Structures are given as structure tokens and as C-alpha cells.
């Protein structure tokens, strides 16, 4: 009886001495679009990471874009890669132009597993003879 009581007390003491890991999740992303004179371009990027109570992590990342022009050309491109260690990156680009008139958008997103989610979107549109219209949107979640 004495042995069982000592083991139970030791188990209770060890359980109280080691704090449980807290669950932690974070998500973030940005997006933007530009349009002028029959052209338009949009991009978006989003990511998330979660750490369980046992310390396991899971992450996701996604991005996309679209571009259109009435009589000109348009181009979109998305690339994603697994960086060094627990890092994921994505790049989304979109551009449309008709002569000297153009719209473009670019979104970069980065996820560090269990640590950080960041995203930045830059847009620009321009008509010849006028000042370009530019915008930047950023977010970082830690």
C-alpha cells in the first residue's frame, strides 16, 4: 500500500511540475487589385500555421491571381516553394496592358511553421501622361 501511494504522489507532482503546452494558431493574408483603361489585375495570398498541445505543427499556404484586358495582353503567374527548414513561400503576379496603359499586382506570402505568417501585396496602374497609382498592403501575425 505504501509503494502505491508514493508512486501516485510522484505522478501527481510531476504532472503539476510540467505545464501543458498551449494550442496556438495564426492566419493572415493580403490581396489587391488595380484597374485602368480596360485593364485589370488582381492577386491574393493567404497562409496559416497551427501548433497542437503536444507541440506538433501544421501549415498551409495559397495564392492566386487574375488579369484581363479588352484588346491588349494579360499574364498571370504563381510560384510556391518550400524554403529552408519549416518555411513556405508563395509569389503571385498578374499584369495586363494595352499599349502604354497597364495594371499590375504582386503578392508575396511567407509562413514559418508555428512562428509567423506574413503577406504583402503591391498594386500599380498607369495611363500615359498621368501619374501612376500605387498601393501597398502588408500584414504580419506572430
Coordinates of C-alpha atoms in Angstrom, one line a residue:
X1 CA 0.0 0.0 0.0
X2 CA 2.8 2.4 0.9
X3 CA 4.5 1.9 -2.5
X4 CA 1.3 2.6 -4.5
X5 CA 0.7 5.8 -2.5
X6 CA 4.3 7.0 -3.2
X7 CA 4.1 6.3 -7.0
X8 CA 0.7 8.1 -7.2
X9 CA 2.1 11.1 -5.3
X10 CA 5.1 11.2 -7.5
X11 CA 3.0 11.1 -10.7
X12 CA 0.8 13.9 -9.4
X13 CA 3.8 16.0 -8.5
X14 CA 5.4 15.5 -12.0
X15 CA 2.1 16.3 -13.7
X16 CA 1.9 19.6 -11.8
X17 CA 5.5 20.5 -12.4
X18 CA 5.4 20.3 -16.2
X19 CA 3.0 22.8 -17.7
X20 CA 0.9 21.7 -20.7
X21 CA 1.7 23.3 -24.0
X22 CA -0.9 25.6 -25.2
X23 CA -2.5 25.3 -28.6
X24 CA -1.6 28.2 -30.9
X25 CA -3.0 29.1 -34.3
X26 CA -2.5 32.0 -36.6
X27 CA -3.7 33.0 -40.1
X28 CA -3.1 36.0 -42.3
X29 CA -3.0 37.2 -45.9
X30 CA -3.4 40.1 -48.2
X31 CA -4.8 40.8 -51.6
X32 CA -5.3 43.7 -54.0
X33 CA -6.3 44.8 -57.5
X34 CA -5.7 47.6 -59.9
X35 CA -7.7 48.7 -62.9
X36 CA -7.4 51.4 -65.5
X37 CA -8.4 52.0 -69.1
X38 CA -9.7 48.5 -70.0
X39 CA -7.1 46.6 -68.0
X40 CA -7.3 44.9 -64.6
X41 CA -5.0 42.8 -62.4
X42 CA -5.6 41.1 -59.0
X43 CA -3.6 38.9 -56.7
X44 CA -4.2 37.3 -53.3
X45 CA -2.1 35.3 -50.8
X46 CA -3.0 33.6 -47.5
X47 CA -1.4 31.3 -45.1
X48 CA -1.8 29.6 -41.7
X49 CA 0.1 27.7 -39.1
X50 CA -1.1 25.8 -36.0
X51 CA 0.8 24.2 -33.1
X52 CA -1.0 21.5 -31.1
X53 CA -0.9 21.0 -27.4
X54 CA 1.7 18.2 -28.0
X55 CA 4.0 20.5 -30.0
X56 CA 3.2 19.3 -33.5
X57 CA 2.8 21.9 -36.2
X58 CA 0.9 22.1 -39.4
X59 CA 1.0 24.9 -42.0
X60 CA -0.7 25.8 -45.3
X61 CA -0.2 28.5 -47.9
X62 CA -2.2 29.5 -51.0
X63 CA -2.1 32.3 -53.6
X64 CA -3.6 33.2 -56.9
X65 CA -4.1 35.9 -59.4
X66 CA -6.0 37.1 -62.5
X67 CA -5.5 39.7 -65.2
X68 CA -7.6 40.9 -68.1
X69 CA -7.6 43.4 -70.9
X70 CA -10.1 44.4 -73.6
X71 CA -7.7 44.5 -76.6
X72 CA -4.2 44.0 -75.1
X73 CA -2.3 41.3 -73.4
X74 CA -2.5 39.8 -69.9
X75 CA -0.3 37.5 -67.9
X76 CA -0.6 35.7 -64.5
X77 CA 1.9 33.6 -62.7
X78 CA 2.0 31.8 -59.3
X79 CA 5.0 30.1 -57.8
X80 CA 5.3 28.3 -54.5
X81 CA 8.2 26.6 -52.8
X82 CA 9.3 25.1 -49.5
X83 CA 12.1 27.3 -48.3
X84 CA 14.8 26.4 -45.7
X85 CA 13.5 24.3 -42.8
X86 CA 9.9 25.0 -41.8
X87 CA 9.3 27.9 -44.2
X88 CA 6.9 28.1 -47.1
X89 CA 6.8 30.9 -49.7
X90 CA 4.4 31.9 -52.4
X91 CA 4.5 34.6 -55.1
X92 CA 1.5 35.6 -57.3
X93 CA 1.9 38.1 -60.1
X94 CA -0.7 39.5 -62.5
X95 CA -0.3 42.1 -65.3
X96 CA -2.5 43.4 -68.1
X97 CA -1.6 46.1 -70.7
X98 CA -3.0 47.8 -73.7
X99 CA -0.3 50.0 -75.4
X100 CA 1.1 52.2 -72.6
X101 CA -1.8 51.7 -70.2
X102 CA -1.3 48.9 -67.7
X103 CA -2.4 47.4 -64.4
X104 CA -0.3 45.1 -62.2
X105 CA -0.5 43.3 -58.9
X106 CA 2.1 41.3 -56.9
X107 CA 1.5 39.4 -53.7
X108 CA 4.2 37.6 -51.6
X109 CA 3.3 35.4 -48.7
X110 CA 5.6 33.6 -46.2
X111 CA 4.7 31.0 -43.5
X112 CA 7.2 30.0 -40.8
X113 CA 5.7 26.9 -39.2
X114 CA 4.5 27.6 -35.6
X115 CA 6.0 31.1 -35.6
X116 CA 4.8 33.7 -38.2
X117 CA 2.5 34.4 -41.2
X118 CA 3.3 37.4 -43.3
X119 CA 1.9 38.7 -46.6
X120 CA 2.5 41.9 -48.8
X121 CA 0.5 43.0 -51.8
X122 CA 1.7 45.8 -54.2
X123 CA -0.6 47.1 -56.9
X124 CA 0.0 49.7 -59.7
X125 CA -1.9 51.1 -62.6
X126 CA -0.8 53.7 -65.1
X127 CA -2.1 55.6 -68.1
X128 CA 0.4 57.5 -70.3
X129 CA 0.6 61.2 -69.4
X130 CA -0.7 60.8 -65.8
X131 CA 0.9 59.9 -62.5
X132 CA 0.9 56.1 -61.7
X133 CA -1.5 55.0 -58.9
X134 CA 0.3 52.7 -56.4
X135 CA -0.8 50.9 -53.3
X136 CA 0.9 48.5 -50.7
X137 CA -0.8 46.4 -48.1
X138 CA 1.1 44.3 -45.6
X139 CA 0.3 42.1 -42.6
X140 CA 2.4 40.0 -40.2
X141 CA 0.9 37.7 -37.5
X142 CA 3.2 36.3 -34.8

